[in-house]
């Protein structure tokens, strides 16, 4: 059996699945239920200074559903904890004592004033927290008060606050990054310069879920007015994975520990984040959609995956996919793929044909037999290997891509595959083409 | 390639050609393909305190195992199934899911189409048995305790597995040459093809700590007392070895048989063409056994097969799905008719005379004056089985003709537990027998290893 325990910045947990700082981690009762269900750790919902913030008494959440009514996105306009600081601290102390083997990270957001951080850090340390997470990412409500995303969008502020935390506390510092930013690497570099032990990302994305067309009111609304909320869930996973990958492969931040957040619903999602360099993963939406029990399926799946691939610990495959993330200009222009339709499992829906015909390369033949039987076949003379048909086919594994072997001729271009590597930087069409000597 | 069956009257083997037998007795329901399994698994809502799991006698965590299939974690799915039900593979094939988990599925509310839990369960367990990998379950440290499990049907097997897993040593006795009980001898052939019953038992025994003694009959080769003297505890999973009489004179005539014997003979047949079947067959009864016998008679080439039952369709213990299965396989079901006389000529069955029945206000059945005869050269009796008490001796308290136990399966005799169909108060389901065995194992282990 694989060992799925994690040691992140010296913080040990029986598995890498932490609950992200969010409504599920706001109270002792919830966190206790989470630990009973088997979660490896939690990031306690963000603490702030008293008096506590006040939430709206109306809809705070709203979801985007796919056609089969599965939640693929969740938006929220919650703030940081709306309970008194001391109450939260007492509960954190109790829960950590009752569950010493679980990770207890405390999320913090106080004004951008040294005094505020100096005051709160010893209190958190005193209750036995394993580490802190700086919430520089909350996109709504708090940023309007000069905290959250407002800080996270200014690298100098990130560095300054991180430095304060490292100065006034011995706890490991994780900086949570906002995705509402042009280049996440700048924020990660600033965190590292400030002495951060790790970054966690992504926080939520600014979003409006919709508009009620009957009343012409944005949705959801609090008594007729709404505000943008933070978006998370499966739909944001690709955005988060990209940002994680960018930080993992950036020369300045390579090796900086990362806690991955964004749409993790299954063991597979978690394994992908780990493969891109994450030491732990944080989950919120999946728990808010299905309840805490899902962690069992996540642990079981991760463990079976690791057994199947001979990985004994998480570190055995952590970051294994990072070297495969490159700039576009590095991709091999001499590699050729063609789509293949498995006729045995094709259900003849014709969607591949129409999207290729309408929006791509007219590379899928539609043949009607004498008795009306339908057949869809790839026309390799037109197929550019764009993967659209593979991506939209409703039947698993029916359309796939095959790579042309060395010596095969590309029916579209007439070029014979040589197996050589050549990218845009050396391509004759590139006005800034490097000579082989320069390349 | 359909040909005409041999329509000779009387009871004859080889009515069909070998190809037809192979087709007729192949897997009754094709297993789900991977795409089918994924699409079906993604229909599950992952309910909280899921009604399907509540409806399952073994309380399999159905939402979890289905989720794991959807996530490509087939091994984890099998683990979730088998830790609750070590015979989850057979149950996936034979459970009347339409009245258990699938009836409880919340998808029925708006769609009348539950998630196909049984088919998904088979998909996950098949995947494991096809590729067992490392053991799913390992034994705890030895307790030094020895338990005799008598009867290697679903209850005994589940009990043996549960005890062995907890570090106890088990000796598993069965009166038959093969293990499995009903799984091996009492189910229609097309429900468990390709030697699945034995494959599952091989996996179950692979946990270790279970020694097998076949051809050992309680009351003949050993007694409850002798077992109590040699073992720390005894579990009785004796099943129902007796067959109910039909309550009318039964002439000594060829062609009159117990349906259970007919089914067992089919399961053990080297070749289906060796099994004789009538041209016209009457099956008396209304349960799963009646259906299994009748459908297999048609599959052997019988021309007219009629199930005759003394009450209406809703009173039949065969589920609606099973009844439909029979009707779509050429079996006619005749209700409200009770047998009056088995007719025979020259020592061979020639038919059955029935009286029409009606239901009284008190729910009872009254025979009317109206009578009819169905010509038949084979008559199969399938009106239920009974517990044979004399094997286990008279010390064990009975209730309604079966063994009385508490919730954990403990009988009136110290250190003796019982479960499965021989225990009173069940619905005679495989999955229930598994639960009895599982719970008894927990109870026996706790009783023997109390600190």
XYZ file of C-alpha atoms in Angstrom, chain A residues 7-308:
302
model
C 4.928 16.461 5.040
C 4.500 20.027 3.850
C 6.919 22.559 5.393
C 7.336 20.125 8.268
C 3.571 20.080 8.798
C 2.511 16.438 8.756
C -0.901 15.147 7.760
C -2.131 11.593 7.117
C -3.091 12.547 3.556
C -2.543 15.555 1.317
C -6.213 16.556 1.306
C -6.800 19.758 3.232
C -10.008 21.720 3.370
C -9.427 25.190 1.985
C -10.145 28.290 4.004
C -13.859 28.668 3.315
C -17.274 28.133 4.896
C -16.559 24.427 5.649
C -13.725 25.451 7.995
C -15.413 28.302 9.829
C -16.426 26.497 13.016
C -15.339 23.764 15.413
C -18.367 21.633 14.623
C -17.616 21.614 10.887
C -13.891 20.996 11.273
C -14.519 18.194 13.768
C -16.904 16.564 11.300
C -14.257 16.957 8.603
C -11.572 15.286 10.707
C -13.972 12.513 11.634
C -14.568 11.978 7.916
C -10.825 11.664 7.348
C -9.552 15.002 6.007
C -5.814 15.401 6.465
C -5.914 19.024 7.457
C -7.776 22.282 7.283
C -7.052 25.882 6.619
C -9.323 27.544 9.163
C -11.531 30.179 7.612
C -9.852 33.538 7.584
C -9.569 35.363 10.894
C -9.594 39.132 11.060
C -9.641 41.831 13.671
C -12.647 42.468 15.880
C -15.292 43.680 15.477
C -16.129 40.855 13.075
C -17.328 41.573 9.567
C -21.028 41.364 8.779
C -22.253 39.099 5.971
C -25.334 39.786 3.878
C -28.474 37.965 4.965
C -29.392 36.728 1.587
C -27.982 34.497 -1.061
C -24.240 34.117 -0.636
C -23.724 31.205 -3.025
C -24.802 30.339 -6.502
C -23.776 27.593 -8.903
C -23.194 26.987 -12.575
C -24.503 23.582 -13.558
C -23.794 21.444 -16.576
C -26.746 20.045 -18.517
C -26.889 16.961 -16.336
C -27.211 19.227 -13.276
C -23.734 18.650 -11.980
C -22.174 21.630 -10.269
C -19.226 22.799 -12.322
C -18.820 26.261 -10.833
C -19.654 27.915 -7.525
C -19.650 31.575 -6.724
C -19.776 33.138 -3.277
C -19.931 36.559 -1.694
C -19.004 35.413 1.791
C -16.430 37.438 3.685
C -13.888 36.292 6.223
C -15.211 34.788 9.449
C -18.053 36.785 10.942
C -17.442 35.487 14.449
C -15.334 37.093 17.198
C -11.595 36.449 17.052
C -11.355 34.909 20.524
C -14.160 32.442 19.839
C -12.370 31.176 16.732
C -9.028 30.979 18.536
C -10.498 28.963 21.399
C -12.096 26.543 18.960
C -8.859 26.189 16.989
C -6.987 25.386 20.205
C -9.560 22.724 21.151
C -9.700 21.078 17.730
C -5.911 20.964 17.334
C -5.608 19.368 20.757
C -8.243 16.772 19.911
C -6.669 16.020 16.505
C -2.897 16.370 16.913
C -2.115 14.331 13.770
C -4.028 16.660 11.442
C -2.739 19.858 9.859
C -4.211 23.026 11.350
C -3.406 26.066 9.255
C -4.982 29.399 10.138
C -5.875 31.859 7.409
C -5.387 35.511 8.285
C -6.439 38.841 6.865
C -5.870 42.023 8.802
C -5.253 45.575 7.596
C -1.979 46.325 5.829
C -0.463 47.799 8.967
C 2.504 46.250 10.739
C 0.861 46.730 14.126
C -2.167 44.633 13.154
C -0.027 41.651 12.130
C 2.235 42.038 15.154
C -0.855 41.841 17.377
C -2.604 38.818 15.842
C 0.344 36.502 15.082
C 1.266 35.596 18.704
C -2.383 34.808 19.431
C -2.492 32.316 16.566
C 0.836 30.805 17.546
C -0.407 30.440 21.095
C -3.355 28.197 20.156
C -1.045 25.672 18.565
C -1.627 26.314 14.873
C 0.813 24.489 12.573
C 1.101 27.389 10.168
C -0.601 30.427 8.736
C -1.970 31.250 5.319
C -2.087 34.898 4.280
C -5.310 35.658 2.484
C -4.253 38.100 -0.220
C -6.794 36.841 -2.628
C -10.342 37.399 -1.495
C -11.817 39.230 -4.507
C -14.948 40.703 -2.991
C -15.936 42.745 0.029
C -12.550 42.601 1.721
C -10.651 44.090 -1.199
C -12.923 47.078 -0.978
C -11.487 47.577 2.504
C -7.874 47.531 1.299
C -7.342 43.854 2.122
C -7.523 40.550 0.256
C -7.152 40.831 -3.491
C -6.225 44.480 -3.186
C -3.029 43.403 -1.425
C -2.526 40.379 -3.629
C -2.471 42.543 -6.734
C 0.486 44.596 -5.495
C 3.666 42.517 -5.287
C 5.361 45.066 -2.988
C 2.548 44.675 -0.451
C 2.776 40.874 -0.617
C 6.465 41.023 0.100
C 6.043 43.550 2.924
C 3.310 41.642 4.769
C 5.108 38.319 4.317
C 8.232 39.887 5.836
C 6.225 41.080 8.836
C 4.824 37.585 9.365
C 8.236 35.958 9.138
C 9.554 38.579 11.564
C 6.849 38.291 14.228
C 6.194 34.550 14.087
C 7.997 31.229 13.935
C 5.115 29.550 12.110
C 5.484 28.494 8.479
C 3.936 31.142 6.236
C 1.866 30.165 3.193
C 0.876 33.032 0.917
C -2.437 32.484 -0.851
C -2.428 34.062 -4.294
C -5.242 35.718 -6.182
C -5.857 34.764 -9.813
C -7.325 38.221 -10.508
C -3.999 39.404 -11.790
C -2.114 39.628 -15.065
C 0.893 37.464 -14.233
C 0.800 35.277 -11.153
C 4.553 34.809 -11.234
C 5.107 38.367 -10.038
C 3.018 37.718 -6.943
C 4.753 34.395 -6.279
C 8.187 35.962 -6.661
C 7.212 38.719 -4.232
C 6.040 36.132 -1.714
C 9.330 34.286 -2.053
C 11.342 37.515 -1.654
C 9.376 38.206 1.508
C 10.458 34.867 2.892
C 7.268 32.872 2.322
C 7.655 29.166 3.027
C 5.046 28.304 0.411
C 2.330 29.683 -1.817
C -1.192 28.353 -2.208
C -3.348 29.032 -5.248
C -5.736 29.866 -6.632
C -8.112 31.964 -4.623
C -11.436 32.663 -6.316
C -12.044 34.489 -9.578
C -14.199 37.621 -9.922
C -17.508 36.570 -11.393
C -21.165 37.307 -11.985
C -23.254 34.156 -12.294
C -26.060 35.498 -14.434
C -29.016 37.757 -14.924
C -32.687 37.055 -14.208
C -34.164 38.160 -17.506
C -37.703 38.489 -16.168
C -36.779 41.009 -13.516
C -33.609 42.276 -15.220
C -31.701 41.764 -11.998
C -28.274 40.214 -11.784
C -28.273 36.801 -10.170
C -28.026 36.057 -7.312
C -29.187 39.288 -5.739
C -29.673 40.537 -2.228
C -33.007 42.308 -2.396
C -32.553 43.345 -6.011
C -28.880 44.290 -6.029
C -25.952 41.969 -6.471
C -22.196 42.136 -6.343
C -19.452 40.181 -8.037
C -18.458 37.066 -6.167
C -15.541 34.660 -6.049
C -15.761 31.785 -8.531
C -14.390 28.315 -7.883
C -15.144 24.670 -8.612
C -14.251 22.274 -11.446
C -14.544 25.025 -14.057
C -11.556 26.918 -12.635
C -9.213 23.918 -12.465
C -7.485 24.589 -15.810
C -6.844 28.210 -14.829
C -5.412 27.105 -11.501
C -3.288 24.330 -13.006
C -1.751 26.802 -15.422
C -0.843 29.200 -12.624
C 0.594 26.372 -10.527
C 2.608 25.215 -13.533
C 3.896 28.721 -14.235
C 5.191 29.092 -10.667
C 6.651 25.586 -10.636
C 8.683 26.194 -13.805
C 9.646 29.823 -13.178
C 13.386 30.045 -12.553
C 12.877 32.404 -9.640
C 10.233 30.382 -7.817
C 11.074 26.820 -8.894
C 11.138 24.568 -5.851
C 8.930 26.881 -3.768
C 6.417 24.577 -2.048
C 2.886 24.901 -3.428
C -0.496 23.960 -2.007
C -2.823 23.549 -4.996
C -6.369 24.870 -4.968
C -9.042 25.000 -7.640
C -11.757 22.555 -8.591
C -10.262 19.447 -6.994
C -13.117 16.930 -6.891
C -11.501 13.546 -7.345
C -8.218 11.754 -6.632
C -7.342 12.340 -10.269
C -7.554 16.117 -9.925
C -5.358 15.936 -6.848
C -2.795 13.734 -8.605
C -2.613 16.251 -11.458
C -1.864 19.105 -9.046
C 0.769 16.979 -7.322
C 2.298 16.079 -10.705
C 2.643 19.814 -11.333
C 4.555 20.247 -8.094
C 2.011 20.626 -5.272
C 2.785 19.121 -1.885
C -0.795 19.334 -0.633
C -4.126 20.126 -2.236
C -6.985 22.132 -0.836
C -10.633 21.393 -1.459
C -13.756 23.419 -0.897
C -16.371 23.244 -3.651
C -16.434 19.446 -3.876
C -17.087 19.239 -0.139
C -19.787 21.903 -0.420
C -21.444 19.921 -3.214
C -21.150 16.360 -1.875
C -20.240 16.575 1.812
C -17.088 15.534 3.648
C -17.286 11.806 2.839
C -15.700 12.327 -0.580
C -12.277 12.368 1.049
C -12.516 8.566 1.398
C -12.867 8.165 -2.361
C -10.032 10.643 -2.896
C -7.631 8.819 -0.547
C -8.588 5.395 -1.901
C -8.205 6.491 -5.503
C -4.874 8.211 -4.924
C -3.536 5.193 -3.073
C -4.632 2.763 -5.822
C -3.170 5.034 -8.497
C 0.153 5.152 -6.666
C 0.173 1.369 -6.160
C -0.569 0.835 -9.846
